[in-house]
C-alpha positions as a printed Julia matrix, in Angstrom:
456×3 Matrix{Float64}:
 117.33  100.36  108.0
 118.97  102.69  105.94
 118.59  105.59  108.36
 120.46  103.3   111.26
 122.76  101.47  109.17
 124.27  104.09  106.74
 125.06  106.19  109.87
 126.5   103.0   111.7
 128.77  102.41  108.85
 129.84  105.96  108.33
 130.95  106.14  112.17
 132.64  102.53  112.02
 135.06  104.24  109.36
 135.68  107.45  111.3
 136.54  105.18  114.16
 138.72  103.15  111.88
 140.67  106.58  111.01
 140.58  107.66  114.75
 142.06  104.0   115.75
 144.89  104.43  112.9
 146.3   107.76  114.71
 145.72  106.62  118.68
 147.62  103.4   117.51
 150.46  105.4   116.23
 150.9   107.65  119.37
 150.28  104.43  121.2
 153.56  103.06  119.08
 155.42  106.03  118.76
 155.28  107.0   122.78
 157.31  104.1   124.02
 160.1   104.39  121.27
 160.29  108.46  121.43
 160.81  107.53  125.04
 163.84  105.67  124.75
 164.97  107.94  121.85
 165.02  111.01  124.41
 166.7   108.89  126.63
 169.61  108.23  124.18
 169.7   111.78  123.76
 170.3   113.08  127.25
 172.88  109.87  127.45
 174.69  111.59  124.38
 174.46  115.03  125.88
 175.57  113.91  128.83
 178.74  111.74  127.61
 179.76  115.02  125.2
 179.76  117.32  128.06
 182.68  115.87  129.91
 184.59  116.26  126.53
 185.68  119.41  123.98
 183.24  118.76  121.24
 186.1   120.85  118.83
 188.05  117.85  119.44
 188.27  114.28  118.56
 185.1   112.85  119.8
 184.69  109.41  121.39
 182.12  107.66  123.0
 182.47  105.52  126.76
 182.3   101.82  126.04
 178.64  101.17  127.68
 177.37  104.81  125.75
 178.3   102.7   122.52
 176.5    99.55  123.57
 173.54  101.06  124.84
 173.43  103.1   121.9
 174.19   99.82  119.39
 171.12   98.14  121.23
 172.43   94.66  119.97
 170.19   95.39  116.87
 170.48   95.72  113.25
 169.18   99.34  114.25
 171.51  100.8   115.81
 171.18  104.94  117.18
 172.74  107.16  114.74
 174.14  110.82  116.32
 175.44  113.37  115.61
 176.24  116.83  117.03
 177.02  120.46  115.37
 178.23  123.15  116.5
 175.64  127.14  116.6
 176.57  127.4   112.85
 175.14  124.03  111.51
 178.44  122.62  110.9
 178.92  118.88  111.86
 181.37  117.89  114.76
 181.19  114.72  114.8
 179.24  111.29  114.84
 177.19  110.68  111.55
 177.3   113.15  108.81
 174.68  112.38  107.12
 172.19  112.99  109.48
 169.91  116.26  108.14
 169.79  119.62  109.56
 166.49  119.91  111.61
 163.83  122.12  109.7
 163.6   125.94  111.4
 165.39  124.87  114.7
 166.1   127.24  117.34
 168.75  128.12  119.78
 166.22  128.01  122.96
 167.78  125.61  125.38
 166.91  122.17  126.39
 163.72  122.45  123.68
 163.64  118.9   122.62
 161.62  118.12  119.19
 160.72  115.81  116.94
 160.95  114.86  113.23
 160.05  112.34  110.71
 162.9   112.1   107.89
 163.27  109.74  104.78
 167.37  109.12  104.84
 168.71  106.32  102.38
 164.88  104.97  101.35
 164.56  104.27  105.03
 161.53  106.74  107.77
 163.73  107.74  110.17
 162.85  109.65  113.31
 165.1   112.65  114.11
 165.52  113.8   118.33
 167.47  116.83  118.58
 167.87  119.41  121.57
 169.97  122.66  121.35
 172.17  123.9   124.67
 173.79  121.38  125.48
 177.66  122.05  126.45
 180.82  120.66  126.25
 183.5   120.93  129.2
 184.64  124.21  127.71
 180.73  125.71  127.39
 180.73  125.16  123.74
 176.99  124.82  123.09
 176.41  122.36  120.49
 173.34  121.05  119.48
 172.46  117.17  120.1
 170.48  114.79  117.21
 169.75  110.79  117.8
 167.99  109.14  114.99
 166.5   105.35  114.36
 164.51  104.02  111.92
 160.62  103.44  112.07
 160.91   99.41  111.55
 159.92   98.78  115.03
 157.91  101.8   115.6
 155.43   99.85  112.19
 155.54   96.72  113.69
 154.22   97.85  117.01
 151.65  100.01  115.44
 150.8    97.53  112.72
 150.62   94.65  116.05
 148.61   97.57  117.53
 146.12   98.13  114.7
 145.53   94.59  114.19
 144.41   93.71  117.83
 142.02   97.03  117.94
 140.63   96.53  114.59
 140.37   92.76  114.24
 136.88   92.69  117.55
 135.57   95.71  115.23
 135.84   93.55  111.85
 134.11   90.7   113.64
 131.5    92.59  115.92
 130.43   95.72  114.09
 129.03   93.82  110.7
 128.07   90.91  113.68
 125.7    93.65  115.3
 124.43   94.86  111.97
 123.34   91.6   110.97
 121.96   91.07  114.33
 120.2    94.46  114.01
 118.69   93.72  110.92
 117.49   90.61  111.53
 115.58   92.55  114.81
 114.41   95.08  112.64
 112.88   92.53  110.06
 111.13   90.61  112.93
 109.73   93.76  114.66
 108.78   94.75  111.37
 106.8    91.71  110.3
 103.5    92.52  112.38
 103.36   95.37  110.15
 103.38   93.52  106.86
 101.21   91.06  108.47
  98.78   94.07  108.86
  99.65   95.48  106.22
  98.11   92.11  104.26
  95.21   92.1   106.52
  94.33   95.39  105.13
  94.85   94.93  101.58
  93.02   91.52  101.68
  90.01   93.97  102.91
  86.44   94.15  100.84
  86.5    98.13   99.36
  83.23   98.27  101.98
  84.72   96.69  104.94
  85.17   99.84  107.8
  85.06   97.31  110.75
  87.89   98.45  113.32
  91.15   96.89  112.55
  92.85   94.6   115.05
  95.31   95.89  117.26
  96.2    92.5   119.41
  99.22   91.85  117.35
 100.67   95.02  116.23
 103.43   96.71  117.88
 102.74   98.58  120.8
 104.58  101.57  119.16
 101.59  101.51  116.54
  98.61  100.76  118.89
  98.06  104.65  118.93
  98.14  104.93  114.88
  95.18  101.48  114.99
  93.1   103.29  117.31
  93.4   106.75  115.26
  92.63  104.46  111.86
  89.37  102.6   114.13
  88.18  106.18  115.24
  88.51  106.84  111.38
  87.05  104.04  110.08
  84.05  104.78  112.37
  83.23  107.94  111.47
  83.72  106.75  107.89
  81.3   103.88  108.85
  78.77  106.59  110.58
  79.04  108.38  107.7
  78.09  106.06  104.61
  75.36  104.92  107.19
  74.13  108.45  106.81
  74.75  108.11  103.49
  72.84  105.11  102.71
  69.61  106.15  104.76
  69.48  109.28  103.06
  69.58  107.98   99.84
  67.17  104.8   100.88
  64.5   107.79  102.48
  65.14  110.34   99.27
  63.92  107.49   97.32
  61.3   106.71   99.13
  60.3   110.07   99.59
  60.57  111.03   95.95
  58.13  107.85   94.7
  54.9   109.64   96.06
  55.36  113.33   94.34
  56.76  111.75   91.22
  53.97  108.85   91.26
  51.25  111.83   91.85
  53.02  114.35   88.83
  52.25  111.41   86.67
  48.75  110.02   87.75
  48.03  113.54   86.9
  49.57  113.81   83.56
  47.79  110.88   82.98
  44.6   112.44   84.17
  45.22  115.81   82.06
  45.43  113.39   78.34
  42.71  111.63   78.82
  40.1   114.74   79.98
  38.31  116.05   77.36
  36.85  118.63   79.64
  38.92  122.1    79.58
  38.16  122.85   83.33
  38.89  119.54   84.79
  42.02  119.59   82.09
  43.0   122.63   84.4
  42.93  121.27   87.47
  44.83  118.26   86.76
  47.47  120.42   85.4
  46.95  122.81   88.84
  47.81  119.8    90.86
  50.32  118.64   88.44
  52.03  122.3    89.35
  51.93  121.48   92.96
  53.21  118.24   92.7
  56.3   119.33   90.94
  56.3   122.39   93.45
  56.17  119.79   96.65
  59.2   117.6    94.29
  61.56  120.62   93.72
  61.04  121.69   97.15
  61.83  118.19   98.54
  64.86  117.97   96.36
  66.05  121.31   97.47
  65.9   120.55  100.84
  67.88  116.88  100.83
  70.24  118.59   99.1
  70.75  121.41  101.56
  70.9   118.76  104.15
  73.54  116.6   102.47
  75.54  119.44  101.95
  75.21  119.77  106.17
  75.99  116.5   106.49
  78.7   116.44  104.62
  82.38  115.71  106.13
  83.44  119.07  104.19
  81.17  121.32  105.34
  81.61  119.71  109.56
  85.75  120.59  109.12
  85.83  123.64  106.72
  82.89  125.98  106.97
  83.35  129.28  105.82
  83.52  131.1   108.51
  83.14  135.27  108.08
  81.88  137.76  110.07
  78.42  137.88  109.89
  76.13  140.66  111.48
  72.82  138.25  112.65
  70.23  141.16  112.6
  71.27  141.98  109.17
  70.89  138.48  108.16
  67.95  137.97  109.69
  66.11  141.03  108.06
  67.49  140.15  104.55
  65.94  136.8   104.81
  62.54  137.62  106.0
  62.47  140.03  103.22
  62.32  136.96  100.72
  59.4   135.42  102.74
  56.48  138.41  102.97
  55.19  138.05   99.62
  54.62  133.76  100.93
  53.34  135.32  104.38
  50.44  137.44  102.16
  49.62  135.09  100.38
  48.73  132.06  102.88
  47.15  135.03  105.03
  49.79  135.0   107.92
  51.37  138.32  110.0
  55.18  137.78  109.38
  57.22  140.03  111.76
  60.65  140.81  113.26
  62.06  142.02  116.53
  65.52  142.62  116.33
  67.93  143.36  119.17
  69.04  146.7   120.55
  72.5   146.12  119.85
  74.63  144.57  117.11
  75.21  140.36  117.13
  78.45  139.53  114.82
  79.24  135.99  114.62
  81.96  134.33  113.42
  79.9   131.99  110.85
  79.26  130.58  107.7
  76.32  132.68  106.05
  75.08  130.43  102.99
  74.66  128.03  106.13
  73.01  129.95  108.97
  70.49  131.65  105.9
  69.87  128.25  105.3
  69.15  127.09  108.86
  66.75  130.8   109.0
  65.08  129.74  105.98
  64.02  126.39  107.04
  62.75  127.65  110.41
  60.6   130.59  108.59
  59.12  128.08  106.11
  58.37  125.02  108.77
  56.56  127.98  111.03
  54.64  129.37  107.43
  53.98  125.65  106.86
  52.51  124.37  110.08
  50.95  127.69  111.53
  46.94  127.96  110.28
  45.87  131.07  107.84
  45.21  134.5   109.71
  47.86  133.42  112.18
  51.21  135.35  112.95
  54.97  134.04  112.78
  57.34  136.49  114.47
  61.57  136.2   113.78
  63.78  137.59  117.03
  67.13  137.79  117.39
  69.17  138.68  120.44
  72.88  138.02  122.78
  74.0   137.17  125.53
  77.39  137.49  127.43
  78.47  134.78  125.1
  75.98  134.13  122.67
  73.75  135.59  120.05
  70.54  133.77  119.5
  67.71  134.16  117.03
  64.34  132.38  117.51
  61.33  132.01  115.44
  57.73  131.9   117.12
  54.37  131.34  115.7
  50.79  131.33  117.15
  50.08  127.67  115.51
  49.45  124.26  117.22
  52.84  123.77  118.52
  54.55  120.82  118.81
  53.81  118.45  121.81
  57.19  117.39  124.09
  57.07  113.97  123.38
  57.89  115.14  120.03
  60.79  117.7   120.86
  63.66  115.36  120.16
  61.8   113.07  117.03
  61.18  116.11  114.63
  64.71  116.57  113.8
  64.78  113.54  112.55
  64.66  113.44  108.84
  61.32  112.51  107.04
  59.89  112.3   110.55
  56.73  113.78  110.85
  53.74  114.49  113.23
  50.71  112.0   112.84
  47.31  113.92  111.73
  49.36  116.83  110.45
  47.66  118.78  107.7
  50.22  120.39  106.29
  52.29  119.9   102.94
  55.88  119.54  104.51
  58.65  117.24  104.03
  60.27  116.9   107.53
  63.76  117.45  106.35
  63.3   121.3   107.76
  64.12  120.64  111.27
  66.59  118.04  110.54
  68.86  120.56  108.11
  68.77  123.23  111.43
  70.22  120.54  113.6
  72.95  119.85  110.56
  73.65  123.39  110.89
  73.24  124.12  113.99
  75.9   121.19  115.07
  78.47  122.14  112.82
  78.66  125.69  114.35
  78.05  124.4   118.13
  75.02  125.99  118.08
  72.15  124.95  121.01
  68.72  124.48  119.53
  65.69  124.82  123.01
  61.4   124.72  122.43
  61.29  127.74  124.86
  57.09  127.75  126.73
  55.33  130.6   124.41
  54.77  134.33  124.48
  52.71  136.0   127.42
  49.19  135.31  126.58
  49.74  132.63  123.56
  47.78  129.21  124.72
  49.55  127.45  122.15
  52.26  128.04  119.35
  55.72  126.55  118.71
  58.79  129.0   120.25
  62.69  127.28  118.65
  65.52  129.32  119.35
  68.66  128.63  118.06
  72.0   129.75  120.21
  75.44  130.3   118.54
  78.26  131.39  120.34
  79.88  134.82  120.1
  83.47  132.83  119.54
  83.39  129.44  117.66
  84.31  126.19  118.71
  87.72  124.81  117.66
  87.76  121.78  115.22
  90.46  119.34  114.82
């Protein structure tokens, strides 16, 4: 309101100024008019006479020039020095007049504590060419009352109609306005864990694009505390077996009295905590995934993937010796830079490495490739285990899920963190049929394109 009625006002008074000058032209016109009429009457009654003479005025020049008012047309005429001829002396001497001919000009005057408005004209001449100059003068009483009449009838439908529309506007503004406080109430009446959409049916159609922005929001909000709550629902459900096993063999390790079997509890004690840690390692890797931060501001660097890739292995030989496996790499023939965050994609290469050391059987192999494409670099992990049947493709990357009759000490939050990761940098993730020769084994490669996807 402030914005449309401060500028409203501000232009009402510049029109008020604006109206105050057109109304005096509009007054002055008509009466400057008649004035220059006078004057060519005067000019023209002098020039059948010898201005050096006595001076006197036709009977019907007088009367027109009286006007049958009580303000009458003072003249007067001088001669190329200044010098009054004749009519009224006190009339003043134009300011910086000229002698060019027939130039008729204008002049506001204050004579005997009355405005007076001076006509004069120089070249006129008398009936022996005596150039004289001509002056007519009358006071501004009328001229004020016509302007004053003037001002009152332009000003007096902009008194009534511009404060009238104001009002008017206001009182629209206030009633467009009040779906907003009505939604604005609506919202603040809301529980803290209320994210259902809000309702758009009465708000301004102006707004209906902001709502459905705030619903998409409040969606994804929604999606995510979802995520939120399951993860924390399935940590602690997770966490109750290792934790309930560390301590039933504590327990176990007091009350042996037997140094070897006091060993072996505490063995299995190690394990457990070992299975724990890792568990809590890798929800926490995945909720850092997850998280809205890391979806809208990865740090993305230039990252060269066969470098990465042979770093990382690196950490896992001495785990590849000792559960008896062949851990190997073939790299590409050419470089693969990404555009990528590296804490990330290490993390997504670590969990594949340690799900294929997990799951593939002692004296076994696990093999780490990397490669491009025109648009992509890929790297892929394959091992010579029991693979992973297709009904099962799309259900191991959910979290906690897990294969029934599996053997092996995992957590199934591996394959879920690669999907985290792997959808935050539009990365593909494909089971690809195994190597030449292999009757069974698990193949994942993981695609990420050479220029990243754009986020909002």
């Amino acid at each position: 309101m402030l914005w449309i009625f401060g500028p409203l006002f501000l232009l009402w008074t510049v029109g008020i100024v604006i109206t105050y000058f057109i109304a005096q032209h509009i007054a002055n016109s008509p009466y400057d008019r008649t004035l220059r009429g006078h004057l060519d009457l005067l000019r023209q009654e002098l020039s059948q006479q010898d201005v050096l003479g006595p001076v006197s005025l036709s009977e019907s020049a007088s009367t027109i020039l009286r006007q049958g008012s009580d303000a009458p047309t003072l003249w007067q005429i001088r001669d190329a020095d200044g010098t009054p001829l004749a009519g009224n002396a006190d009339l003043p001497l134009p300011e910086n007049w000229d002698y060019e001919n027939n130039l008729l000009r204008y002049r506001d005057v204050v004579m005997a504590g009355q405005s007076m408005r001076l006509a004069y004209v120089w070249g006129s001449r008398d009936k022996q060419n005596t150039p004289f100059l001509t002056i007519v003068a009358e006071t501004n009483q009328h001229r004020s009352v016509l302007h004053h009449e003037i001002l009152i009838g332009m000003l007096t439908p902009q008194f009534i109609l511009v404060p009238l529309a104001a009002m008017l506007a206001g009182l629209g503004l206030t009633h467009g306005l009040e779906p907003l406080n009505l939604l604005q109430a609506r919202l603040r009446a809301r529980a803290p864990g209320d994210l259902s959409p809000v309702e758009s049916d009465q708000a301004p159609a102006e707004i209906v694009p902001l709502i459905d922005a705030m619903n998409g929001l409040l969606e994804r909000q929604a999606q995510f505390s979802a995520a939120q709550r399951r993860f924390v629902a399935n940590a602690a459900h997770q966490l109750k077996t290792p934790l309930a096993g560390i301590r039933t063999q504590a327990e176990v390790a007091l009350r042996e009295r037997d140094p070897a079997q006091t060993e072996a509890s505490l063995r299995q004690l190690v394990r457990g905590t070992q299975r724990a840690t890792r568990l809590v390692n890798q929800m926490l890797a995945l909720a850092r995934a997850e998280s809205s931060d890391a979806l809208h501001a990865t740090n993305a660097q230039a990252i060269e993937l066969n470098t990465l890739a042979e770093q990382h292995l690196s950490q896992w030989v001495p785990r590849a010796l000792q559960l008896g496996l062949d851990l190997g790499l073939e790299s590409a023939g050419r470089p693969i830079v990404l555009q990528a965050d590296s804490v990330m994609v290490g993390e997504l290469l670590n969990n594949l490495l340690d799900n294929a050391l997990i799951y593939t059987p002692s004296g076994g192999w696990v093999t780490l490739r990397t490669g491009r494409t025109q648009s992509h670099g890929w790297l892929e992990v394959e091992d010579n285990g029991p693979g992973i049947a297709p009904e099962h493709h799309a259900r191991v990357f959910d979290r906690f899920y897990r294969i029934m009759g599996s053997q092996a000490d995992g957590s199934g939050l591996g394959l879920a963190i690669v999907r985290e990761i792997a959808d935050i940098h539009g990365a593909t993730i494909a089971f690809l049929p195994p190597s030449a020769g292999q009757a069974s084994g698990t193949r994942l490669r993981v695609s990420f394109p050479l220029t990243p996807p754009r986020r909002l």
